[in-house]
């Protein structure tokens, strides 16, 4: 079986769910080998969970400067790992950070890059969402090692315990002149909700929510479903909800099992970030809102009447007070 490299997405303490999805996807093409770039001690904390999800090897590149430069340690580690094992493919998450790493790596390797991939085929071809989600196409890299950025939520994470062999990668020092330095970090206040790109349920609010205070109606529905809260750009720009929760072309891409859009018209730029969701429910008082074109279930009505009833009903069925 050929090797398939998987870039580990993590926060130093915990492997993100999207990495387990990549490991499950990698098994379609060959034997997954994780590539982990982090500060010293990261591998000791994360190695076991990678092995539990099928990584037969872990390339470890630890250095004190790993978190100091945006993506550079990951790009260097992947480049060295590619040189070492000549993999069938390199998989990264199709997130903002993942796409940056993927683009830089593909440029360095002089190879092909496929982003916003939602399915992998054993032949090496992929299914990819393009033009802001307007089309789904089948693509293939015809030159070099394919660098593939997979959208979070496209594959189910699977436990597949194996013994992982660790290989140390000794990276060259990062060139500060060619890298963006991280000067400060302000962790997002996430509360108890799951991260937007990892949640299996996302409830998003749009301009129709009408204000920051009324976003409570969106949060209450998300909470009763154990989901994350998202927002349209109009809602974010109006200051109703923080920017990091924006879903869409210039926000986050999500593919949850269930996406509920409250007071969102369904502009193409919003759909680009959510239309690969498995089931879409839209609540809008305008029966002609474009969001109904992608919705599996649509409710024409006032969100302030519909959403609280839905919250109450779900709470009652789940036995939540
Ligand atoms: P609106 O289009 O104003 O829709 C509000 C909806 O709420 C209406 O359909 C209305 O009928 C409904 N409504 C009002 N009151 C109620 C009520 N009480 N109950 C039920 N329904 C109600 N947008 C994104 O979301 N994400 C992006 O990443 C993004 N990137 C962009 C990038 C570019 C380059 C550009 C040009 C635009 C981008 N946009 C993005 C903006 C996008 O074009 C839309 O302007 C935006 O998505 C509209 O947000 P909205 O649906 O919340 O607001």
Short mmCIF file of C-alpha atoms and ligand atoms in Angstrom, two decimals:
data_model
loop_
_atom_site.label_atom_id
_atom_site.label_comp_id
_atom_site.label_asym_id
_atom_site.label_seq_id
_atom_site.Cartn_x
_atom_site.Cartn_y
_atom_site.Cartn_z
CA UNK A 1 0.00 0.00 0.00
CA UNK A 2 1.36 3.48 -0.77
CA UNK A 3 1.87 5.96 2.06
CA UNK A 4 -0.48 8.92 2.40
CA UNK A 5 0.66 11.90 4.49
CA UNK A 6 -1.87 13.62 6.75
CA UNK A 7 -1.12 17.00 8.32
CA UNK A 8 -2.21 17.01 11.96
CA UNK A 9 -4.43 19.93 12.86
CA UNK A 10 -4.11 20.52 16.63
CA UNK A 11 -3.92 23.12 19.37
CA UNK A 12 -1.00 21.55 21.21
CA UNK A 13 -3.25 19.73 23.65
CA UNK A 14 -5.77 18.02 21.43
CA UNK A 15 -6.00 16.73 17.87
CA UNK A 16 -8.84 18.39 15.98
CA UNK A 17 -11.64 16.17 14.70
CA UNK A 18 -10.83 17.17 11.10
CA UNK A 19 -7.54 15.23 11.40
CA UNK A 20 -9.39 12.03 12.28
CA UNK A 21 -11.53 12.62 9.20
CA UNK A 22 -8.35 12.99 7.11
CA UNK A 23 -6.96 9.75 8.54
CA UNK A 24 -10.19 7.93 7.64
CA UNK A 25 -10.06 9.44 4.14
CA UNK A 26 -6.36 8.56 3.72
CA UNK A 27 -7.15 4.87 4.22
CA UNK A 28 -9.05 4.96 0.92
CA UNK A 29 -5.75 5.67 -0.84
CA UNK A 30 -3.15 3.83 1.26
CA UNK A 31 -1.49 3.75 4.68
CA UNK A 32 -1.92 7.02 6.62
CA UNK A 33 1.17 8.62 8.12
CA UNK A 34 0.56 11.67 10.31
CA UNK A 35 2.83 14.71 10.08
CA UNK A 36 2.90 16.66 13.33
CA UNK A 37 4.57 20.06 13.65
CA UNK A 38 4.48 21.60 17.12
CA UNK A 39 6.42 22.78 20.12
CA UNK A 40 8.47 20.27 22.16
CA UNK A 41 6.29 17.74 23.98
CA UNK A 42 3.37 17.90 21.52
CA UNK A 43 3.88 14.40 20.13
CA UNK A 44 3.90 12.81 23.60
CA UNK A 45 0.42 14.24 24.15
CA UNK A 46 -1.09 13.52 20.73
CA UNK A 47 0.63 10.40 19.36
CA UNK A 48 -1.71 7.85 20.98
CA UNK A 49 -4.88 9.41 19.62
CA UNK A 50 -3.36 9.48 16.12
CA UNK A 51 -2.50 5.75 16.38
CA UNK A 52 -6.01 5.05 17.63
CA UNK A 53 -7.37 6.60 14.43
CA UNK A 54 -5.17 4.62 12.06
CA UNK A 55 -1.86 6.50 11.69
CA UNK A 56 0.73 3.75 11.13
CA UNK A 57 3.50 6.34 11.52
CA UNK A 58 3.96 9.84 12.88
CA UNK A 59 6.56 12.23 11.48
CA UNK A 60 7.33 14.56 14.35
CA UNK A 61 8.86 18.00 13.83
CA UNK A 62 9.08 19.73 17.20
CA UNK A 63 10.75 23.07 17.74
CA UNK A 64 10.27 26.07 19.98
CA UNK A 65 9.65 28.30 16.95
CA UNK A 66 6.85 26.06 15.54
CA UNK A 67 4.02 28.32 16.69
CA UNK A 68 5.87 31.54 16.01
CA UNK A 69 5.54 31.63 12.24
CA UNK A 70 2.27 31.15 10.40
CA UNK A 71 2.23 27.67 8.84
CA UNK A 72 5.96 27.58 8.09
CA UNK A 73 6.81 24.64 10.38
CA UNK A 74 4.00 22.58 8.86
CA UNK A 75 5.09 23.38 5.29
CA UNK A 76 8.72 22.50 6.08
CA UNK A 77 7.71 19.28 7.85
CA UNK A 78 5.47 18.15 5.00
CA UNK A 79 8.13 18.96 2.41
CA UNK A 80 10.70 16.86 4.27
CA UNK A 81 8.23 14.01 4.83
CA UNK A 82 7.32 13.97 1.12
CA UNK A 83 11.01 13.72 0.27
CA UNK A 84 11.40 10.84 2.75
CA UNK A 85 8.49 8.59 1.73
CA UNK A 86 7.30 9.71 -1.74
CA UNK A 87 3.62 9.43 -0.76
CA UNK A 88 0.65 8.81 -3.03
CA UNK A 89 -0.91 12.05 -1.73
CA UNK A 90 -0.73 14.69 1.00
CA UNK A 91 -3.99 15.47 2.83
CA UNK A 92 -4.68 18.64 4.81
CA UNK A 93 -7.91 20.20 6.11
CA UNK A 94 -9.53 22.68 3.77
CA UNK A 95 -9.60 25.40 6.42
CA UNK A 96 -8.03 28.85 6.12
CA UNK A 97 -4.78 27.65 7.73
CA UNK A 98 -4.83 24.29 5.94
CA UNK A 99 -5.29 25.90 2.53
CA UNK A 100 -2.40 28.28 3.18
CA UNK A 101 -0.12 25.34 4.04
CA UNK A 102 -1.41 23.32 1.06
CA UNK A 103 -0.79 26.17 -1.39
CA UNK A 104 2.72 26.83 -0.14
CA UNK A 105 3.59 23.14 -0.17
CA UNK A 106 2.28 22.60 -3.70
CA UNK A 107 4.27 25.61 -4.93
CA UNK A 108 7.45 24.25 -3.32
CA UNK A 109 6.94 20.75 -4.69
CA UNK A 110 5.87 22.09 -8.08
CA UNK A 111 2.86 19.84 -7.96
CA UNK A 112 -0.94 20.01 -8.24
CA UNK A 113 -3.27 21.31 -5.53
CA UNK A 114 -6.95 20.46 -5.06
CA UNK A 115 -8.91 22.43 -2.43
CA UNK A 116 -12.50 22.19 -1.13
CA UNK A 117 -12.46 18.46 -1.80
CA UNK A 118 -15.50 16.58 -0.48
CA UNK A 119 -14.77 13.03 -1.67
CA UNK A 120 -11.79 10.88 -2.63
CA UNK A 121 -11.88 8.04 -5.13
CA UNK A 122 -9.47 5.06 -5.02
CA UNK A 123 -8.25 5.99 -8.54
CA UNK A 124 -6.78 9.21 -7.09
CA UNK A 125 -9.51 11.43 -8.56
CA UNK A 126 -11.46 13.67 -6.17
CA UNK A 127 -14.83 15.37 -5.99
CA UNK A 128 -14.33 19.09 -5.47
CA UNK A 129 -16.65 22.02 -4.84
CA UNK A 130 -15.75 24.96 -7.12
CA UNK A 131 -16.90 28.47 -8.06
CA UNK A 132 -18.22 29.25 -4.58
CA UNK A 133 -20.16 26.00 -4.38
CA UNK A 134 -21.98 26.51 -7.68
CA UNK A 135 -20.52 23.32 -9.21
CA UNK A 136 -19.21 19.97 -8.05
CA UNK A 137 -16.51 18.57 -10.33
CA UNK A 138 -14.31 15.48 -10.53
CA UNK A 139 -10.63 16.43 -10.72
CA UNK A 140 -7.26 14.75 -10.72
CA UNK A 141 -3.68 15.95 -10.33
CA UNK A 142 -1.71 14.88 -13.38
CA UNK A 143 1.73 16.06 -12.30
CA UNK A 144 3.58 15.24 -9.08
CA UNK A 145 2.32 14.32 -5.60
CA UNK A 146 -1.30 15.54 -5.23
CA UNK A 147 -1.80 17.99 -2.36
CA UNK A 148 -5.45 17.62 -1.36
CA UNK A 149 -7.34 19.91 1.02
CA UNK A 150 -10.45 18.11 2.33
CA UNK A 151 -13.41 20.03 3.68
CA UNK A 152 -14.09 19.28 7.35
CA UNK A 153 -17.21 17.16 7.71
CA UNK A 154 -16.77 15.32 4.40
CA UNK A 155 -15.63 12.06 6.03
CA UNK A 156 -16.67 10.39 9.28
CA UNK A 157 -13.84 9.96 11.80
CA UNK A 158 -13.24 6.28 12.56
CA UNK A 159 -11.33 4.53 15.30
CA UNK A 160 -8.85 2.09 13.74
CA UNK A 161 -6.21 1.27 16.36
CA UNK A 162 -2.71 0.50 15.08
CA UNK A 163 0.86 0.77 16.36
CA UNK A 164 2.33 4.08 15.18
CA UNK A 165 6.04 4.25 14.52
CA UNK A 166 7.51 7.67 15.30
CA UNK A 167 10.09 9.28 13.00
CA UNK A 168 11.81 12.50 13.96
CA UNK A 169 12.13 15.21 11.35
CA UNK A 170 14.92 17.72 11.82
CA UNK A 171 13.76 20.91 10.17
CA UNK A 172 15.94 23.74 8.91
CA UNK A 173 15.49 27.02 10.86
CA UNK A 174 12.54 29.07 9.60
CA UNK A 175 13.56 32.03 7.45
CA UNK A 176 11.87 35.02 9.18
CA UNK A 177 12.16 37.11 6.00
CA UNK A 178 9.96 34.62 4.13
CA UNK A 179 7.43 33.98 6.90
CA UNK A 180 4.67 35.84 8.69
CA UNK A 181 5.47 36.06 12.41
CA UNK A 182 2.67 35.62 14.94
CA UNK A 183 3.02 38.57 17.32
CA UNK A 184 0.09 37.88 19.66
CA UNK A 185 -2.63 35.32 20.24
CA UNK A 186 -6.07 35.97 21.65
CA UNK A 187 -7.90 32.70 22.15
CA UNK A 188 -11.52 32.90 21.02
CA UNK A 189 -14.03 32.62 23.82
CA UNK A 190 -15.83 29.51 22.66
CA UNK A 191 -17.83 28.54 25.73
CA UNK A 192 -19.18 25.02 25.84
CA UNK A 193 -20.27 24.84 22.23
CA UNK A 194 -18.38 22.66 19.72
CA UNK A 195 -16.07 24.44 17.26
CA UNK A 196 -17.97 25.60 14.17
CA UNK A 197 -16.07 23.42 11.68
CA UNK A 198 -16.30 20.31 13.88
CA UNK A 199 -19.94 20.49 14.94
CA UNK A 200 -22.45 18.00 13.58
CA UNK A 201 -25.20 20.62 14.00
CA UNK A 202 -24.81 24.29 13.08
CA UNK A 203 -27.53 26.89 13.65
CA UNK A 204 -26.79 30.17 11.86
CA UNK A 205 -28.46 33.54 12.05
CA UNK A 206 -28.58 36.25 9.41
CA UNK A 207 -29.57 39.86 9.11
CA UNK A 208 -33.15 38.75 9.77
CA UNK A 209 -32.20 38.16 13.42
CA UNK A 210 -32.09 41.93 13.67
CA UNK A 211 -29.58 42.55 16.50
CA UNK A 212 -26.92 41.20 18.84
CA UNK A 213 -29.37 40.67 21.71
CA UNK A 214 -31.82 38.73 19.59
CA UNK A 215 -29.07 36.29 18.58
CA UNK A 216 -30.05 34.54 21.81
CA UNK A 217 -32.81 32.86 19.80
CA UNK A 218 -30.14 31.28 17.55
CA UNK A 219 -27.94 30.28 20.50
CA UNK A 220 -30.81 28.65 22.37
CA UNK A 221 -31.69 26.43 19.42
CA UNK A 222 -28.01 25.55 18.89
CA UNK A 223 -27.60 24.68 22.57
CA UNK A 224 -30.59 22.41 22.78
CA UNK A 225 -29.26 20.54 19.72
CA UNK A 226 -25.69 20.44 21.09
CA UNK A 227 -24.58 22.45 18.07
CA UNK A 228 -22.42 25.41 17.11
CA UNK A 229 -23.62 28.90 16.22
CA UNK A 230 -22.84 30.45 12.83
CA UNK A 231 -23.71 33.75 11.20
CA UNK A 232 -24.02 35.31 7.76
CA UNK A 233 -21.65 38.07 6.76
CA UNK A 234 -24.44 40.63 6.94
CA UNK A 235 -25.04 39.61 10.57
CA UNK A 236 -21.33 39.77 11.34
CA UNK A 237 -20.82 43.10 9.56
CA UNK A 238 -23.76 44.56 11.46
CA UNK A 239 -22.07 43.54 14.74
CA UNK A 240 -24.73 40.97 15.70
CA UNK A 241 -22.16 38.19 16.15
CA UNK A 242 -18.33 37.94 16.18
CA UNK A 243 -16.49 37.59 12.90
CA UNK A 244 -14.98 34.17 13.65
CA UNK A 245 -18.46 32.63 13.34
CA UNK A 246 -19.05 33.80 9.77
CA UNK A 247 -20.02 31.01 7.39
CA UNK A 248 -19.44 31.39 3.68
CA UNK A 249 -17.00 32.16 0.92
CA UNK A 250 -15.01 34.59 3.05
CA UNK A 251 -15.82 32.85 6.33
CA UNK A 252 -15.73 29.23 7.42
CA UNK A 253 -16.83 26.26 5.33
CA UNK A 254 -18.98 23.78 7.21
CA UNK A 255 -20.51 20.41 6.27
CA UNK A 256 -22.48 19.37 9.35
CA UNK A 257 -25.16 16.67 9.47
CA UNK A 258 -27.71 19.45 10.08
CA UNK A 259 -27.51 23.15 9.15
CA UNK A 260 -30.32 25.46 10.23
CA UNK A 261 -30.43 28.92 8.62
CA UNK A 262 -32.52 31.49 10.48
CA UNK A 263 -33.25 34.77 8.69
CA UNK A 264 -30.61 34.19 6.01
CA UNK A 265 -31.53 34.98 2.41
CA UNK A 266 -29.15 32.44 0.82
CA UNK A 267 -26.74 34.62 -1.17
CA UNK A 268 -24.31 32.59 -3.27
CA UNK A 269 -21.41 33.62 -1.01
CA UNK A 270 -23.20 32.19 2.04
CA UNK A 271 -24.22 29.00 0.24
CA UNK A 272 -20.55 28.49 -0.74
CA UNK A 273 -19.76 27.76 2.89
CA UNK A 274 -22.66 25.48 3.84
CA UNK A 275 -24.39 23.85 0.91
CA UNK A 276 -22.48 20.57 1.33
CA UNK A 277 -24.27 20.17 4.70
CA UNK A 278 -26.11 16.83 4.80
CA UNK A 279 -29.54 18.27 5.77
CA UNK A 280 -30.41 21.96 5.45
CA UNK A 281 -33.37 23.60 7.19
CA UNK A 282 -34.24 27.22 6.39
CA UNK A 283 -36.59 29.57 8.20
CA UNK A 284 -37.37 32.77 6.32
CA UNK A 285 -40.43 34.95 6.09
CA UNK A 286 -39.88 35.51 2.36
CA UNK A 287 -41.16 32.50 0.38
CA UNK A 288 -38.94 33.53 -2.55
CA UNK A 289 -35.70 33.61 -0.53
CA UNK A 290 -32.98 31.77 -2.51
CA UNK A 291 -32.03 29.74 0.57
CA UNK A 292 -35.12 27.61 -0.05
CA UNK A 293 -33.45 26.48 -3.31
CA UNK A 294 -30.87 24.46 -1.32
CA UNK A 295 -33.01 23.61 1.73
CA UNK A 296 -34.22 20.07 2.40
CA UNK A 297 -36.88 21.51 4.72
CA UNK A 298 -38.14 25.08 4.53
CA UNK A 299 -40.39 26.99 6.89
CA UNK A 300 -41.91 30.23 5.60
CA UNK A 301 -42.41 32.21 8.76
CA UNK A 302 -41.07 34.57 11.37
CA UNK A 303 -37.94 33.11 12.95
CA UNK A 304 -38.91 34.61 16.32
CA UNK A 305 -42.01 32.47 16.28
CA UNK A 306 -40.57 29.33 14.63
CA UNK A 307 -37.17 28.98 16.34
CA UNK A 308 -38.40 29.15 19.97
CA UNK A 309 -41.10 26.56 19.20
CA UNK A 310 -38.44 24.31 17.68
CA UNK A 311 -36.19 24.82 20.71
CA UNK A 312 -39.04 23.99 23.05
CA UNK A 313 -40.03 20.89 21.10
CA UNK A 314 -36.47 19.55 20.92
CA UNK A 315 -35.99 20.26 24.63
CA UNK A 316 -39.20 18.43 25.48
CA UNK A 317 -38.24 15.40 23.36
CA UNK A 318 -34.78 15.31 24.89
CA UNK A 319 -36.15 15.71 28.38
CA UNK A 320 -34.24 18.98 28.88
CA UNK A 321 -35.86 21.34 31.40
P1 LIG B 1 -30.01 39.44 3.82
O1 LIG B 1 -29.62 39.09 2.44
O2 LIG B 1 -30.38 40.83 4.11
O3 LIG B 1 -31.21 38.47 4.22
C1 LIG B 1 -31.92 38.55 5.41
C2 LIG B 1 -33.06 37.56 5.30
O4 LIG B 1 -33.76 37.50 6.51
C3 LIG B 1 -34.08 37.94 4.22
O5 LIG B 1 -34.23 36.85 3.32
C4 LIG B 1 -35.38 38.17 4.99
O6 LIG B 1 -36.54 37.72 4.31
C5 LIG B 1 -35.14 37.35 6.23
N1 LIG B 1 -35.85 37.82 7.41
C6 LIG B 1 -35.92 39.09 7.92
N2 LIG B 1 -36.61 39.11 9.09
C7 LIG B 1 -36.99 37.82 9.30
C8 LIG B 1 -37.73 37.18 10.34
N3 LIG B 1 -38.18 37.86 11.40
N4 LIG B 1 -37.96 35.84 10.26
C9 LIG B 1 -37.49 35.14 9.19
N5 LIG B 1 -36.78 35.68 8.18
C10 LIG B 1 -36.53 37.00 8.26
N6 LIG B 1 -22.08 36.38 3.01
C11 LIG B 1 -21.96 35.37 3.90
O7 LIG B 1 -22.93 35.01 4.59
N7 LIG B 1 -20.75 34.74 4.05
C12 LIG B 1 -19.66 35.05 3.33
O8 LIG B 1 -18.59 34.45 3.53
C13 LIG B 1 -19.76 36.11 2.38
N8 LIG B 1 -18.70 36.46 1.61
C14 LIG B 1 -18.86 37.43 0.65
C15 LIG B 1 -17.80 37.73 -0.21
C16 LIG B 1 -17.96 38.68 -1.19
C17 LIG B 1 -16.81 38.97 -2.10
C18 LIG B 1 -19.19 39.37 -1.30
C19 LIG B 1 -19.37 40.42 -2.38
C20 LIG B 1 -20.23 39.10 -0.45
C21 LIG B 1 -20.09 38.14 0.54
N9 LIG B 1 -21.13 37.81 1.41
C22 LIG B 1 -21.00 36.78 2.28
C23 LIG B 1 -22.35 38.67 1.49
C24 LIG B 1 -23.54 38.08 0.74
O9 LIG B 1 -23.50 38.51 -0.58
C25 LIG B 1 -24.85 38.54 1.40
O10 LIG B 1 -24.86 39.95 1.43
C26 LIG B 1 -25.06 38.04 2.80
O11 LIG B 1 -24.87 36.64 2.85
C27 LIG B 1 -26.49 38.35 3.23
O12 LIG B 1 -26.66 37.96 4.56
P2 LIG B 1 -28.13 37.67 5.09
O13 LIG B 1 -28.72 36.55 4.31
O14 LIG B 1 -28.02 37.50 6.56
O15 LIG B 1 -28.88 39.05 4.85
#
